[in-house]
Amino acid sequence: SSDAKEVRGMLDVLRDKVAGCRGDLKAQHVGNALYGLQNMSSDAKEVRGMLDVLRDKVAGCREDLKAQHVGNALYGLRNIHVDKSWFAFMKIAHDRCAATNVTTDFIDLQILYQALCMVDGAISESLMEMGLHDSYASQRRRLGELFENHPERKQNEGHAASKLEKDCFKIAEETLHKVSGVERVDYNVFLEGFEADIVIRHTNGAVTNVELDGPSHYHNLTKQRFCELRDRVLEDKNGVRVVRWGYQVIDRMSKEEMREAFKELVTTS
């Protein structure tokens, strides 16, 4: 985080190193460099100094940006305010999204759709100043439709990642299939482009997403940040209630305790 003095000091050193680099950046370098800004704030002068250097380096990239590169870049810039000198790059990222169609690889489509769903805050304000905000919003809606109708979406749904997930879904389905107020229960489906472990759809239109977090969730800071942002997007923009249960907690629960936990989710929705 750029809140840390040590990080800001490192950025000063890296800025000079990057400025002294010869040769053009490759597309992978562009995505990686901007992705690295994911927990930074442009309020810090050291971050602004790095942005000034990166802007010129990014502009020199001669390779076409692929979905992963654009997704990484937008994810990294979400808390960053960039001025109009970044217009060319933001337009390139937009046009890469605009080039997406029904023949686009499913994973590439998912990456771009997720990235557009996460465009918010400082970078969203920058897009407004550049006159690109509405175009980005339009692409988000278009990619959402492409994603929902992509033939591979259904093929990638309904597959439990572990026996524990499968057992949890079975208990949820058995417990809630006749409970008043529950329309249906799905597992391992997509919500707005994001994978969801268990989804409870209520008859009043409300949606509850239960995420089952394995050990890696608690030891991988990058994954935690992504999950926090994912949950915020689903909750704030789509009204989805997200609940997270850790494997360690689930392992200690009896079937009856788990049934009660699922019932409580319905009664408190």
PDB file of N, CA, C and O in Angstrom, residues 10-63:
ATOM      1  N   MET A  10      10.330   2.880  -1.990  1.00  0.00           N
ATOM      2  CA  MET A  10      10.649   1.917  -3.048  1.00  0.00           C
ATOM      3  C   MET A  10      10.175   2.441  -4.406  1.00  0.00           C
ATOM      4  O   MET A  10      10.852   2.265  -5.420  1.00  0.00           O
ATOM      5  N   LEU A  11       9.002   3.100  -4.414  1.00  0.00           N
ATOM      6  CA  LEU A  11       8.481   3.647  -5.663  1.00  0.00           C
ATOM      7  C   LEU A  11       9.416   4.708  -6.233  1.00  0.00           C
ATOM      8  O   LEU A  11       9.590   4.801  -7.458  1.00  0.00           O
ATOM      9  N   ASP A  12      10.025   5.505  -5.357  1.00  0.00           N
ATOM     10  CA  ASP A  12      10.976   6.514  -5.826  1.00  0.00           C
ATOM     11  C   ASP A  12      12.161   5.861  -6.539  1.00  0.00           C
ATOM     12  O   ASP A  12      12.622   6.324  -7.587  1.00  0.00           O
ATOM     13  N   VAL A  13      12.654   4.769  -5.942  1.00  0.00           N
ATOM     14  CA  VAL A  13      13.782   4.049  -6.544  1.00  0.00           C
ATOM     15  C   VAL A  13      13.361   3.406  -7.859  1.00  0.00           C
ATOM     16  O   VAL A  13      14.068   3.505  -8.874  1.00  0.00           O
ATOM     17  N   LEU A  14      12.209   2.733  -7.859  1.00  0.00           N
ATOM     18  CA  LEU A  14      11.728   2.057  -9.059  1.00  0.00           C
ATOM     19  C   LEU A  14      11.431   3.040 -10.186  1.00  0.00           C
ATOM     20  O   LEU A  14      11.653   2.732 -11.355  1.00  0.00           O
ATOM     21  N   ARG A  15      10.924   4.213  -9.832  1.00  0.00           N
ATOM     22  CA  ARG A  15      10.620   5.222 -10.858  1.00  0.00           C
ATOM     23  C   ARG A  15      11.863   5.542 -11.679  1.00  0.00           C
ATOM     24  O   ARG A  15      11.829   5.571 -12.911  1.00  0.00           O
ATOM     25  N   ASP A  16      12.978   5.759 -10.987  1.00  0.00           N
ATOM     26  CA  ASP A  16      14.219   6.086 -11.697  1.00  0.00           C
ATOM     27  C   ASP A  16      14.719   4.894 -12.506  1.00  0.00           C
ATOM     28  O   ASP A  16      15.258   5.059 -13.613  1.00  0.00           O
ATOM     29  N   LYS A  17      14.540   3.689 -11.968  1.00  0.00           N
ATOM     30  CA  LYS A  17      14.954   2.481 -12.691  1.00  0.00           C
ATOM     31  C   LYS A  17      14.148   2.321 -13.975  1.00  0.00           C
ATOM     32  O   LYS A  17      14.684   2.022 -15.039  1.00  0.00           O
ATOM     33  N   VAL A  18      12.816   2.492 -13.853  1.00  0.00           N
ATOM     34  CA  VAL A  18      11.934   2.348 -15.011  1.00  0.00           C
ATOM     35  C   VAL A  18      12.236   3.421 -16.044  1.00  0.00           C
ATOM     36  O   VAL A  18      12.272   3.157 -17.253  1.00  0.00           O
ATOM     37  N   ALA A  19      12.453   4.650 -15.578  1.00  0.00           N
ATOM     38  CA  ALA A  19      12.747   5.757 -16.498  1.00  0.00           C
ATOM     39  C   ALA A  19      14.027   5.483 -17.285  1.00  0.00           C
ATOM     40  O   ALA A  19      14.161   5.906 -18.453  1.00  0.00           O
ATOM     41  N   GLY A  20      14.966   4.775 -16.663  1.00  0.00           N
ATOM     42  CA  GLY A  20      16.238   4.501 -17.333  1.00  0.00           C
ATOM     43  C   GLY A  20      16.220   3.280 -18.224  1.00  0.00           C
ATOM     44  O   GLY A  20      17.214   2.991 -18.913  1.00  0.00           O
ATOM     45  N   CYS A  21      15.123   2.551 -18.229  1.00  0.00           N
ATOM     46  CA  CYS A  21      15.034   1.348 -19.068  1.00  0.00           C
ATOM     47  C   CYS A  21      15.010   1.714 -20.538  1.00  0.00           C
ATOM     48  O   CYS A  21      14.310   2.640 -20.959  1.00  0.00           O
ATOM     49  N   ARG A  22      15.766   0.983 -21.321  1.00  0.00           N
ATOM     50  CA  ARG A  22      15.791   1.200 -22.768  1.00  0.00           C
ATOM     51  C   ARG A  22      14.919   0.143 -23.451  1.00  0.00           C
ATOM     52  O   ARG A  22      14.734  -0.939 -22.947  1.00  0.00           O
ATOM     53  N   GLY A  23      14.409   0.480 -24.597  1.00  0.00           N
ATOM     54  CA  GLY A  23      13.573  -0.457 -25.330  1.00  0.00           C
ATOM     55  C   GLY A  23      12.110  -0.299 -24.958  1.00  0.00           C
ATOM     56  O   GLY A  23      11.759   0.311 -23.935  1.00  0.00           O
ATOM     57  N   ASP A  24      11.256  -0.842 -25.808  1.00  0.00           N
ATOM     58  CA  ASP A  24       9.812  -0.724 -25.606  1.00  0.00           C
ATOM     59  C   ASP A  24       9.294  -1.805 -24.664  1.00  0.00           C
ATOM     60  O   ASP A  24       9.825  -2.916 -24.616  1.00  0.00           O
ATOM     61  N   LEU A  25       8.260  -1.458 -23.939  1.00  0.00           N
ATOM     62  CA  LEU A  25       7.588  -2.453 -23.105  1.00  0.00           C
ATOM     63  C   LEU A  25       6.782  -3.398 -23.978  1.00  0.00           C
ATOM     64  O   LEU A  25       6.177  -2.987 -24.966  1.00  0.00           O
ATOM     65  N   LYS A  26       6.755  -4.664 -23.599  1.00  0.00           N
ATOM     66  CA  LYS A  26       5.883  -5.619 -24.263  1.00  0.00           C
ATOM     67  C   LYS A  26       4.508  -5.563 -23.589  1.00  0.00           C
ATOM     68  O   LYS A  26       4.360  -5.006 -22.496  1.00  0.00           O
ATOM     69  N   ALA A  27       3.521  -6.143 -24.242  1.00  0.00           N
ATOM     70  CA  ALA A  27       2.159  -6.092 -23.716  1.00  0.00           C
ATOM     71  C   ALA A  27       2.077  -6.694 -22.311  1.00  0.00           C
ATOM     72  O   ALA A  27       1.378  -6.171 -21.435  1.00  0.00           O
ATOM     73  N   GLN A  28       2.809  -7.789 -22.091  1.00  0.00           N
ATOM     74  CA  GLN A  28       2.819  -8.420 -20.770  1.00  0.00           C
ATOM     75  C   GLN A  28       3.383  -7.479 -19.714  1.00  0.00           C
ATOM     76  O   GLN A  28       2.894  -7.425 -18.587  1.00  0.00           O
ATOM     77  N   HIS A  29       4.421  -6.726 -20.095  1.00  0.00           N
ATOM     78  CA  HIS A  29       5.033  -5.779 -19.167  1.00  0.00           C
ATOM     79  C   HIS A  29       4.041  -4.682 -18.784  1.00  0.00           C
ATOM     80  O   HIS A  29       3.985  -4.259 -17.614  1.00  0.00           O
ATOM     81  N   VAL A  30       3.260  -4.222 -19.762  1.00  0.00           N
ATOM     82  CA  VAL A  30       2.270  -3.172 -19.513  1.00  0.00           C
ATOM     83  C   VAL A  30       1.248  -3.655 -18.483  1.00  0.00           C
ATOM     84  O   VAL A  30       0.954  -2.977 -17.497  1.00  0.00           O
ATOM     85  N   GLY A  31       0.702  -4.856 -18.722  1.00  0.00           N
ATOM     86  CA  GLY A  31      -0.288  -5.402 -17.803  1.00  0.00           C
ATOM     87  C   GLY A  31       0.277  -5.596 -16.413  1.00  0.00           C
ATOM     88  O   GLY A  31      -0.366  -5.241 -15.412  1.00  0.00           O
ATOM     89  N   ASN A  32       1.496  -6.133 -16.328  1.00  0.00           N
ATOM     90  CA  ASN A  32       2.114  -6.393 -15.023  1.00  0.00           C
ATOM     91  C   ASN A  32       2.411  -5.108 -14.264  1.00  0.00           C
ATOM     92  O   ASN A  32       2.192  -5.014 -13.050  1.00  0.00           O
ATOM     93  N   ALA A  33       2.942  -4.110 -14.989  1.00  0.00           N
ATOM     94  CA  ALA A  33       3.324  -2.853 -14.343  1.00  0.00           C
ATOM     95  C   ALA A  33       2.114  -2.147 -13.745  1.00  0.00           C
ATOM     96  O   ALA A  33       2.155  -1.669 -12.603  1.00  0.00           O
ATOM     97  N   LEU A  34       1.017  -2.079 -14.494  1.00  0.00           N
ATOM     98  CA  LEU A  34      -0.177  -1.392 -13.999  1.00  0.00           C
ATOM     99  C   LEU A  34      -0.897  -2.225 -12.942  1.00  0.00           C
ATOM    100  O   LEU A  34      -1.483  -1.681 -11.996  1.00  0.00           O
ATOM    101  N   TYR A  35      -0.829  -3.534 -13.071  1.00  0.00           N
ATOM    102  CA  TYR A  35      -1.416  -4.426 -12.064  1.00  0.00           C
ATOM    103  C   TYR A  35      -0.755  -4.197 -10.704  1.00  0.00           C
ATOM    104  O   TYR A  35      -1.399  -4.296  -9.661  1.00  0.00           O
ATOM    105  N   GLY A  36       0.522  -3.882 -10.733  1.00  0.00           N
ATOM    106  CA  GLY A  36       1.274  -3.657  -9.503  1.00  0.00           C
ATOM    107  C   GLY A  36       0.831  -2.438  -8.721  1.00  0.00           C
ATOM    108  O   GLY A  36       1.227  -2.258  -7.567  1.00  0.00           O
ATOM    109  N   LEU A  37      -0.004  -1.597  -9.332  1.00  0.00           N
ATOM    110  CA  LEU A  37      -0.495  -0.389  -8.653  1.00  0.00           C
ATOM    111  C   LEU A  37      -1.798  -0.643  -7.892  1.00  0.00           C
ATOM    112  O   LEU A  37      -2.389   0.292  -7.348  1.00  0.00           O
ATOM    113  N   GLN A  38      -2.237  -1.904  -7.833  1.00  0.00           N
ATOM    114  CA  GLN A  38      -3.584  -2.227  -7.363  1.00  0.00           C
ATOM    115  C   GLN A  38      -3.912  -1.726  -5.967  1.00  0.00           C
ATOM    116  O   GLN A  38      -5.070  -1.481  -5.653  1.00  0.00           O
ATOM    117  N   ASN A  39      -2.944  -1.587  -5.096  1.00  0.00           N
ATOM    118  CA  ASN A  39      -3.241  -1.139  -3.733  1.00  0.00           C
ATOM    119  C   ASN A  39      -2.645   0.240  -3.455  1.00  0.00           C
ATOM    120  O   ASN A  39      -2.412   0.600  -2.307  1.00  0.00           O
ATOM    121  N   MET A  40      -2.424   0.988  -4.541  1.00  0.00           N
ATOM    122  CA  MET A  40      -1.831   2.315  -4.427  1.00  0.00           C
ATOM    123  C   MET A  40      -2.900   3.392  -4.565  1.00  0.00           C
ATOM    124  O   MET A  40      -4.003   3.144  -5.054  1.00  0.00           O
ATOM    125  N   SER A  41      -2.550   4.593  -4.134  1.00  0.00           N
ATOM    126  CA  SER A  41      -3.431   5.744  -4.290  1.00  0.00           C
ATOM    127  C   SER A  41      -2.667   6.862  -4.977  1.00  0.00           C
ATOM    128  O   SER A  41      -1.504   7.151  -4.629  1.00  0.00           O
ATOM    129  N   SER A  42      -3.290   7.505  -5.934  1.00  0.00           N
ATOM    130  CA  SER A  42      -2.633   8.594  -6.650  1.00  0.00           C
ATOM    131  C   SER A  42      -2.538   9.852  -5.788  1.00  0.00           C
ATOM    132  O   SER A  42      -2.004  10.873  -6.231  1.00  0.00           O
ATOM    133  N   ASP A  43      -3.042   9.785  -4.564  1.00  0.00           N
ATOM    134  CA  ASP A  43      -2.854  10.906  -3.640  1.00  0.00           C
ATOM    135  C   ASP A  43      -1.387  11.043  -3.236  1.00  0.00           C
ATOM    136  O   ASP A  43      -0.939  12.131  -2.857  1.00  0.00           O
ATOM    137  N   ALA A  44      -0.643   9.944  -3.320  1.00  0.00           N
ATOM    138  CA  ALA A  44       0.780   9.962  -2.957  1.00  0.00           C
ATOM    139  C   ALA A  44       1.613  10.477  -4.130  1.00  0.00           C
ATOM    140  O   ALA A  44       1.459  10.012  -5.260  1.00  0.00           O
ATOM    141  N   LYS A  45       2.501  11.427  -3.864  1.00  0.00           N
ATOM    142  CA  LYS A  45       3.299  12.021  -4.946  1.00  0.00           C
ATOM    143  C   LYS A  45       4.214  10.982  -5.587  1.00  0.00           C
ATOM    144  O   LYS A  45       4.547  11.070  -6.776  1.00  0.00           O
ATOM    145  N   GLU A  46       4.647   9.981  -4.805  1.00  0.00           N
ATOM    146  CA  GLU A  46       5.513   8.939  -5.357  1.00  0.00           C
ATOM    147  C   GLU A  46       4.762   8.098  -6.390  1.00  0.00           C
ATOM    148  O   GLU A  46       5.344   7.674  -7.392  1.00  0.00           O
ATOM    149  N   VAL A  47       3.479   7.862  -6.146  1.00  0.00           N
ATOM    150  CA  VAL A  47       2.659   7.124  -7.106  1.00  0.00           C
ATOM    151  C   VAL A  47       2.466   7.967  -8.363  1.00  0.00           C
ATOM    152  O   VAL A  47       2.557   7.461  -9.481  1.00  0.00           O
ATOM    153  N   ARG A  48       2.217   9.252  -8.192  1.00  0.00           N
ATOM    154  CA  ARG A  48       2.046  10.141  -9.353  1.00  0.00           C
ATOM    155  C   ARG A  48       3.332  10.198 -10.168  1.00  0.00           C
ATOM    156  O   ARG A  48       3.300  10.249 -11.407  1.00  0.00           O
ATOM    157  N   GLY A  49       4.484  10.179  -9.477  1.00  0.00           N
ATOM    158  CA  GLY A  49       5.762  10.182 -10.194  1.00  0.00           C
ATOM    159  C   GLY A  49       5.936   8.920 -11.019  1.00  0.00           C
ATOM    160  O   GLY A  49       6.393   8.964 -12.166  1.00  0.00           O
ATOM    161  N   MET A  50       5.552   7.773 -10.437  1.00  0.00           N
ATOM    162  CA  MET A  50       5.631   6.511 -11.167  1.00  0.00           C
ATOM    163  C   MET A  50       4.673   6.518 -12.356  1.00  0.00           C
ATOM    164  O   MET A  50       5.009   6.027 -13.450  1.00  0.00           O
ATOM    165  N   LEU A  51       3.480   7.084 -12.167  1.00  0.00           N
ATOM    166  CA  LEU A  51       2.502   7.159 -13.257  1.00  0.00           C
ATOM    167  C   LEU A  51       3.044   7.971 -14.425  1.00  0.00           C
ATOM    168  O   LEU A  51       2.828   7.613 -15.593  1.00  0.00           O
ATOM    169  N   ASP A  52       3.743   9.058 -14.127  1.00  0.00           N
ATOM    170  CA  ASP A  52       4.304   9.886 -15.200  1.00  0.00           C
ATOM    171  C   ASP A  52       5.295   9.100 -16.048  1.00  0.00           C
ATOM    172  O   ASP A  52       5.320   9.221 -17.277  1.00  0.00           O
ATOM    173  N   VAL A  53       6.102   8.283 -15.377  1.00  0.00           N
ATOM    174  CA  VAL A  53       7.085   7.472 -16.096  1.00  0.00           C
ATOM    175  C   VAL A  53       6.393   6.346 -16.862  1.00  0.00           C
ATOM    176  O   VAL A  53       6.697   6.092 -18.040  1.00  0.00           O
ATOM    177  N   LEU A  54       5.460   5.660 -16.207  1.00  0.00           N
ATOM    178  CA  LEU A  54       4.774   4.543 -16.844  1.00  0.00           C
ATOM    179  C   LEU A  54       3.953   4.992 -18.050  1.00  0.00           C
ATOM    180  O   LEU A  54       3.860   4.269 -19.044  1.00  0.00           O
ATOM    181  N   ARG A  55       3.355   6.171 -17.962  1.00  0.00           N
ATOM    182  CA  ARG A  55       2.537   6.668 -19.080  1.00  0.00           C
ATOM    183  C   ARG A  55       3.345   6.689 -20.374  1.00  0.00           C
ATOM    184  O   ARG A  55       2.895   6.220 -21.421  1.00  0.00           O
ATOM    185  N   ASP A  56       4.551   7.217 -20.302  1.00  0.00           N
ATOM    186  CA  ASP A  56       5.382   7.306 -21.494  1.00  0.00           C
ATOM    187  C   ASP A  56       5.858   5.928 -21.950  1.00  0.00           C
ATOM    188  O   ASP A  56       5.942   5.648 -23.149  1.00  0.00           O
ATOM    189  N   LYS A  57       6.158   5.062 -20.984  1.00  0.00           N
ATOM    190  CA  LYS A  57       6.599   3.713 -21.337  1.00  0.00           C
ATOM    191  C   LYS A  57       5.457   2.904 -21.956  1.00  0.00           C
ATOM    192  O   LYS A  57       5.646   2.184 -22.939  1.00  0.00           O
ATOM    193  N   VAL A  58       4.267   3.023 -21.371  1.00  0.00           N
ATOM    194  CA  VAL A  58       3.096   2.307 -21.884  1.00  0.00           C
ATOM    195  C   VAL A  58       2.772   2.772 -23.300  1.00  0.00           C
ATOM    196  O   VAL A  58       2.411   1.964 -24.170  1.00  0.00           O
ATOM    197  N   ALA A  59       2.912   4.068 -23.536  1.00  0.00           N
ATOM    198  CA  ALA A  59       2.613   4.622 -24.861  1.00  0.00           C
ATOM    199  C   ALA A  59       3.546   4.053 -25.930  1.00  0.00           C
ATOM    200  O   ALA A  59       3.198   4.013 -27.114  1.00  0.00           O
ATOM    201  N   GLY A  60       4.723   3.581 -25.500  1.00  0.00           N
ATOM    202  CA  GLY A  60       5.686   3.043 -26.464  1.00  0.00           C
ATOM    203  C   GLY A  60       5.499   1.576 -26.781  1.00  0.00           C
ATOM    204  O   GLY A  60       6.227   1.015 -27.603  1.00  0.00           O
ATOM    205  N   CYS A  61       4.532   0.922 -26.143  1.00  0.00           N
ATOM    206  CA  CYS A  61       4.275  -0.505 -26.401  1.00  0.00           C
ATOM    207  C   CYS A  61       3.736  -0.688 -27.816  1.00  0.00           C
ATOM    208  O   CYS A  61       2.743  -0.072 -28.195  1.00  0.00           O
ATOM    209  N   ARG A  62       4.361  -1.556 -28.573  1.00  0.00           N
ATOM    210  CA  ARG A  62       3.968  -1.777 -29.968  1.00  0.00           C
ATOM    211  C   ARG A  62       3.155  -3.061 -30.151  1.00  0.00           C
ATOM    212  O   ARG A  62       2.665  -3.335 -31.243  1.00  0.00           O
ATOM    213  N   GLU A  63       3.025  -3.851 -29.093  1.00  0.00           N
ATOM    214  CA  GLU A  63       2.258  -5.095 -29.178  1.00  0.00           C
ATOM    215  C   GLU A  63       0.788  -4.839 -28.877  1.00  0.00           C
ATOM    216  O   GLU A  63       0.447  -3.936 -28.110  1.00  0.00           O
TER     217      GLU A  63
END
